[in-house]
Amino acid sequence: MKQTLSFETLRERIEQIFLRAGMNAVQAGALSRAIAAGERDGCKSHGIYRIEGVLRTLKAGKVSGTAEPQIVGGDDGAIVRVDARGGFSNPAFELGVPVLAERAKRLGLAALVVNDCTHFAALWPEVEAVTEHGLAAMVMCPSYATVAPAGGTRPLLGTNPFAFGWPRPGRAPYVFDFATSVAARGEIELHRRAGNQLPEGWAIDTDGQPTTDPEAALAGAMLPFGGHKGSAISTMIELLAGIMIGDLTSPEVLDFLGTTTLAPFHGELVIALSPEKFAAGRSGDPFARAELLFEAIQGQGARLPSQRRFAAREKSLADGITLSADEAAQLDRWLRLGLDAVA
Amino acid sequence: MKQTLSFETLRERIEQIFLRAGMNAVQAGALSRAIAAGERDGCKSHGIYRIEGVLRTLKAGKVSGTAEPQIVGGDDGAIVRVDARGGFSNPAFELGVPVLAERAKRLGLAALVVNDCTHFAALWPEVEAVTEHGLAAMVMCPSYATVAPAGGTRPLLGTNPFAFGWPRPGRAPYVFDFATSVAARGEIELHRRAGNQLPEGWAIDTDGQPTTDPEAALAGAMLPFGGHKGSAISTMIELLAGIMIGDLTSPEVLDFLGTTTLAPFHGELVIALSPEKFAAGRSGDPFARAELLFEAIQGQGARLPSQRRFAAREKSLADGITLSADEAAQLDRWLRLGLDAVA
């Protein structure tokens, strides 16, 4: 039977599942917030669907469910570093973000580095958390090698998401969060299951030739969005959010895990910028001026990113979050069986 | 008759032209370095071809040829701000970059804001100058409203270039620098002159419909690269490098100039990051690890960006820079006539 739950009730049920699976409170709490937020925003691919992957990665011993993230290095200039200690990125990020915000407001900009974490979620929760402090944010991380560089023939880069947010006082922020591959790997999998061909330009086969066959694409490599430009941005993400912060690149992640069915282990880079500090002494209020830009975009019929997500959020907060009978049963099963629920 | 000149001889001739046109030494010097570098690197679109636009913008009174850029605001955390005082971006950038480098090395990351400047050049000279300090760099700026947001119908965004660099000890850096539009405006103009149709996906007409007619495209709007993803990045550039730094957005630049035939007046944002600071305490040397990534990219037949430019540079530095008879005559004409050479 379908169930309609409040955000907090759903979040608690997810938290119970993770506690039952042996996670500590800080890991289970942060993860439950991120997954319930995905479900609330109508992002089914980042909602309770993700619980299975979390449990599988936990069971495979590739993430610590009991890690206590730690801020390391003291007041080291504009860099705030959190050691996730092999746990999930979410509690590490939550620990670091108030320090990041203070540092960015004082210095104008600052970076949060999360090291040694497993990241399985979208980046928009991170971006939104930074914008709540009145700061703009860029967030990026590698994933695992499934994307060929433009002009290349084999998987090397990750789907490497890039996300950005700008605070909009009194309303949901301007947020985008996208894979730097043309399509997400999950989309190719969906085409495969449905027996559909892929659109052209999504992937190449094991010989490096363009393919529209999902099986051949999964065996071959995905392509970056926007040709050599997207490929360059994806490479930048490997450099900044992998190599520069002393964490794994996408090929190294794949070597470490040996599979793409577990959540990637790596690092994450967040850059926070203070519009108030940057605009100080200049004419015009940056937040008011940004609204004019957004109005001009929407005034010609174009959409701002994340609007569908924010509409779903509004509806969920007003009417509750509805789970299908299957989904509700799945939650019960995970709660009952813990790690025994996954292979 | 064709002429072959050394970099320095070409640079001095360009400098003389600008001094003859009434510019002061700091403006003429920095501009001559940027333009000679474009010619040296085989970037004809950013070489001596740009002199005419500089002179035209100067004559129209939309840029100051005698401005003395100034660092403002003292030691303001991680933000270094240079007021270009209505001059060109290049001398302002040159003034700020050593301060930026010191700040980024001390704090881990820092930003250079250039305000109230005219920017006519590529961004790779800026990126390369930062990498010479052993720092990674992101550089961006708005331009003028000639690009429709994805899903839109009218010009609003600029071609908004985004550039990135990573230092490679002992060799030319990893550098990319691209317009966030599918094509540069100049490429559409070249198609028009040649009487060729445009590839699909480059532009829309004044009704917001896709067009392959260069005239209709120039009257209508260009499109961002990579659909909504490129559009989002271009919007981010308006927000960070226009609004956040208290400078003009692309639609405001177009209002200010009233034309796209003059160089855009606006600001510029440079973010410098110290791999040494970011990687401190982590295992692995970031510069050595980056080389492995570059080898893996090239090892599968893909190219690193800017390699053609670096090859041209090597050749120019070894054999000199060859100008056609027309180009050499044009340099003489500009030197003789100064601002009278342009309409």
XYZ file of C-alpha atoms in Angstrom, chain B:
343
model
C 57.240 41.474 -48.894
C 57.066 38.894 -46.159
C 58.965 39.716 -42.987
C 60.336 37.433 -40.311
C 60.818 39.070 -36.919
C 61.902 37.979 -33.480
C 59.270 38.054 -30.758
C 60.893 41.064 -29.158
C 61.162 43.019 -32.418
C 57.504 42.376 -33.189
C 56.526 43.329 -29.663
C 58.427 46.610 -29.889
C 56.771 47.485 -33.197
C 53.359 46.895 -31.662
C 54.349 48.941 -28.622
C 55.412 51.811 -30.879
C 52.026 51.764 -32.598
C 50.240 52.089 -29.280
C 52.567 54.808 -28.006
C 52.041 56.671 -31.292
C 48.277 56.348 -30.705
C 48.688 58.172 -27.397
C 48.857 55.312 -24.936
C 51.158 55.461 -21.937
C 54.043 53.041 -21.406
C 52.272 50.721 -18.977
C 49.268 50.244 -21.290
C 51.296 49.988 -24.507
C 53.795 47.617 -22.894
C 51.285 45.134 -21.518
C 49.164 45.199 -24.671
C 52.157 44.655 -26.927
C 53.193 41.611 -24.884
C 49.721 40.058 -25.170
C 49.319 40.726 -28.891
C 52.834 39.618 -29.821
C 52.245 36.452 -27.775
C 49.093 35.728 -29.788
C 51.000 36.127 -33.037
C 53.898 34.019 -31.691
C 51.501 31.211 -30.758
C 49.845 31.143 -34.175
C 46.593 32.538 -32.741
C 45.910 34.885 -35.610
C 42.574 35.898 -34.070
C 44.414 37.226 -30.999
C 47.505 38.573 -32.750
C 48.067 41.791 -34.660
C 44.540 41.430 -36.022
C 43.475 42.829 -32.617
C 45.367 46.108 -33.021
C 42.599 47.606 -35.118
C 39.986 46.884 -32.420
C 42.228 48.406 -29.759
C 42.674 51.579 -31.782
C 38.963 51.735 -32.599
C 37.964 51.350 -28.950
C 40.532 53.983 -27.978
C 39.281 56.409 -30.606
C 35.660 55.860 -29.547
C 36.669 56.976 -26.050
C 35.507 53.684 -24.515
C 38.890 52.861 -22.987
C 41.640 54.952 -21.439
C 45.047 54.589 -23.059
C 46.725 56.474 -20.236
C 45.271 54.782 -17.164
C 47.623 53.743 -14.379
C 46.152 50.610 -12.785
C 46.179 50.522 -9.002
C 45.956 47.853 -6.342
C 43.139 48.849 -4.018
C 41.976 47.727 -0.607
C 45.252 46.675 1.011
C 45.693 43.174 2.395
C 42.068 42.199 2.216
C 42.204 38.506 3.017
C 42.253 36.254 -0.044
C 40.994 38.898 -2.486
C 43.457 41.025 -4.443
C 41.691 43.838 -6.269
C 43.148 45.912 -9.058
C 41.343 48.945 -10.375
C 42.196 49.176 -14.064
C 40.823 52.743 -14.006
C 39.240 52.414 -17.386
C 42.350 51.079 -19.096
C 43.044 47.679 -20.573
C 42.916 44.560 -18.445
C 46.456 43.488 -19.313
C 48.504 46.016 -17.308
C 46.061 45.674 -14.392
C 46.503 41.920 -14.452
C 50.297 42.221 -14.670
C 50.269 44.499 -11.631
C 48.104 42.143 -9.610
C 49.559 38.753 -10.432
C 52.630 38.806 -8.143
C 50.410 39.838 -5.225
C 47.896 37.149 -6.160
C 50.664 34.542 -6.292
C 52.037 35.521 -2.876
C 48.545 35.447 -1.386
C 47.636 32.068 -2.936
C 50.891 30.499 -1.771
C 50.329 31.767 1.753
C 46.592 31.025 2.074
C 46.212 28.098 -0.329
C 43.947 29.956 -2.697
C 43.255 33.572 -3.555
C 41.382 35.603 -6.125
C 42.432 38.487 -8.310
C 39.649 40.854 -9.291
C 40.278 43.314 -12.093
C 37.625 46.033 -12.177
C 36.753 48.648 -14.770
C 38.866 47.296 -17.575
C 38.583 46.715 -21.286
C 39.393 43.153 -22.163
C 40.068 42.222 -25.750
C 42.444 39.294 -25.518
C 42.328 35.567 -24.885
C 42.530 34.410 -21.283
C 45.407 31.979 -21.752
C 48.099 34.643 -21.187
C 46.590 35.220 -17.733
C 46.352 31.510 -16.999
C 49.937 30.921 -18.081
C 51.247 33.823 -16.013
C 49.675 32.302 -12.885
C 51.004 28.799 -13.616
C 54.506 30.275 -13.837
C 54.224 30.741 -10.080
C 53.524 27.022 -9.603
C 49.808 27.674 -9.114
C 46.695 26.338 -10.800
C 44.344 29.003 -12.179
C 40.758 29.484 -13.242
C 40.001 32.665 -15.189
C 36.673 33.942 -16.464
C 34.975 37.101 -17.688
C 31.703 38.146 -19.307
C 31.729 39.732 -22.787
C 28.662 41.209 -24.506
C 25.183 39.828 -24.869
C 25.278 37.784 -28.076
C 24.314 34.322 -26.785
C 20.824 33.092 -25.858
C 20.494 30.973 -22.726
C 19.539 27.345 -23.511
C 15.804 27.308 -24.158
C 15.764 31.057 -24.725
C 15.194 33.140 -27.835
C 17.312 36.285 -27.555
C 20.913 37.398 -26.842
C 21.563 37.751 -23.116
C 24.766 35.950 -22.128
C 28.209 36.695 -23.519
C 30.518 34.251 -25.235
C 31.984 34.251 -21.701
C 35.348 32.533 -21.917
C 36.453 30.065 -19.240
C 40.115 29.195 -18.918
C 42.113 26.910 -16.678
C 45.772 26.137 -16.191
C 47.870 23.615 -14.297
C 51.649 24.068 -13.961
C 53.910 21.434 -15.500
C 57.422 21.893 -14.136
C 59.945 22.269 -16.933
C 57.414 22.515 -19.751
C 54.459 24.480 -21.028
C 51.463 24.205 -18.649
C 48.225 22.325 -19.179
C 45.953 25.116 -20.427
C 42.484 25.365 -21.859
C 40.660 28.544 -22.784
C 37.359 28.412 -24.585
C 34.227 30.393 -25.284
C 31.130 29.010 -23.592
C 29.248 29.597 -26.859
C 29.359 26.779 -29.436
C 31.384 28.988 -31.752
C 33.136 32.308 -31.459
C 31.372 35.245 -33.104
C 34.316 35.638 -35.442
C 33.754 32.121 -36.786
C 30.205 33.028 -37.792
C 31.542 36.156 -39.476
C 34.072 34.020 -41.402
C 31.261 31.756 -42.647
C 29.299 34.825 -43.748
C 32.224 36.238 -45.716
C 32.896 32.868 -47.341
C 29.218 32.482 -48.255
C 28.972 29.226 -46.295
C 26.111 27.907 -44.194
C 26.745 27.361 -40.491
C 26.759 23.907 -38.913
C 23.501 23.143 -37.123
C 23.298 24.037 -33.456
C 25.388 27.192 -33.600
C 22.698 29.845 -33.647
C 19.071 30.929 -33.706
C 17.401 33.681 -35.752
C 15.498 36.718 -34.452
C 12.399 34.524 -33.992
C 14.389 32.186 -31.759
C 14.340 29.426 -34.403
C 17.441 27.372 -35.302
C 19.262 28.779 -38.312
C 22.267 27.887 -40.441
C 22.283 31.255 -42.209
C 25.181 33.409 -40.928
C 23.309 36.687 -41.521
C 20.297 35.420 -39.592
C 22.608 34.149 -36.860
C 24.390 37.484 -36.494
C 21.005 39.228 -36.275
C 19.696 36.573 -33.893
C 21.732 34.881 -31.186
C 24.485 32.325 -30.790
C 23.907 29.243 -28.660
C 25.881 28.029 -25.647
C 28.044 24.918 -26.034
C 26.709 21.681 -24.553
C 23.072 22.809 -24.260
C 21.811 23.602 -20.764
C 25.160 22.639 -19.182
C 27.174 25.209 -21.119
C 24.391 27.717 -20.575
C 24.669 27.150 -16.820
C 28.435 27.674 -16.872
C 28.002 30.867 -18.863
C 25.430 32.073 -16.312
C 27.887 31.267 -13.513
C 30.450 33.492 -15.251
C 27.959 36.392 -15.411
C 27.325 35.916 -11.681
C 30.915 35.504 -10.474
C 32.935 37.616 -12.906
C 30.265 40.267 -13.527
C 27.839 40.702 -10.660
C 29.859 39.334 -7.726
C 32.898 41.506 -8.428
C 30.709 44.576 -8.898
C 31.298 44.902 -12.591
C 29.154 44.798 -15.718
C 27.254 41.768 -17.001
C 27.196 40.998 -20.727
C 23.843 42.756 -21.375
C 25.108 45.788 -19.432
C 28.331 45.819 -21.476
C 26.321 45.876 -24.696
C 24.140 48.704 -23.356
C 27.269 50.637 -22.397
C 29.010 50.198 -25.766
C 25.984 50.082 -28.052
C 27.926 47.789 -30.406
C 29.876 44.552 -30.529
C 32.586 46.127 -32.712
C 34.401 47.647 -29.729
C 36.292 45.672 -27.085
C 34.096 44.899 -24.057
C 34.378 46.970 -20.877
C 33.923 44.923 -17.734
C 35.820 43.013 -15.049
C 37.721 39.783 -14.779
C 38.077 37.111 -12.111
C 41.164 34.967 -11.568
C 41.234 32.240 -8.926
C 44.670 30.864 -8.083
C 45.162 27.624 -6.142
C 48.346 26.226 -4.648
C 48.726 22.486 -5.306
C 51.541 22.423 -2.746
C 49.287 23.784 -0.008
C 46.304 21.669 -1.007
C 48.337 18.455 -1.221
C 50.310 19.105 1.973
C 50.251 16.139 4.327
C 48.814 13.825 1.673
C 50.747 11.145 -0.147
C 52.001 11.658 -3.698
C 53.456 14.666 -5.494
C 50.605 16.441 -7.284
C 52.763 17.544 -10.203
C 54.103 14.050 -10.839
C 50.617 12.550 -10.520
C 49.246 15.081 -13.008
C 51.840 13.963 -15.554
C 50.506 10.397 -15.271
C 47.015 11.702 -16.086
C 48.305 13.651 -19.092
C 50.207 10.593 -20.311
C 47.080 8.479 -20.000
C 45.087 11.025 -22.039
C 47.705 11.230 -24.762
C 48.370 7.496 -24.578
C 44.947 6.788 -26.025
C 45.369 9.233 -28.891
C 43.492 12.152 -27.338
C 45.112 15.556 -27.367
C 45.835 17.947 -24.552
C 44.466 21.435 -25.198
C 46.848 24.186 -26.413
C 49.384 21.760 -27.892
C 49.081 23.256 -31.374
C 49.649 26.667 -29.848
C 52.731 25.502 -27.945
C 54.163 23.905 -31.097
C 53.677 27.192 -32.947
C 55.379 28.998 -30.071
C 58.397 26.741 -30.178
C 58.713 27.267 -33.902
C 58.328 31.054 -33.575
C 60.951 31.276 -30.875
C 63.357 29.196 -32.970
C 62.681 30.596 -36.443
C 61.028 33.958 -35.818
C 57.502 35.144 -36.543
C 56.634 35.607 -40.195
C 54.223 38.348 -41.238
C 52.688 38.522 -44.699
C 53.426 41.579 -46.848
C 49.910 42.844 -46.084
C 50.384 42.424 -42.366
C 53.736 44.191 -42.398
C 52.244 47.056 -44.435
C 49.348 47.278 -41.993
C 51.767 47.633 -39.057
C 53.530 50.456 -40.923
C 50.229 52.154 -41.647
C 49.112 52.009 -38.011
C 52.453 53.395 -36.905
C 52.246 56.226 -39.428
C 48.621 57.206 -38.941
C 47.929 56.405 -35.286
C 44.248 56.832 -34.479
C 43.638 58.307 -37.951
C 44.080 54.773 -39.288
C 40.684 53.734 -37.926
C 37.151 54.980 -38.450
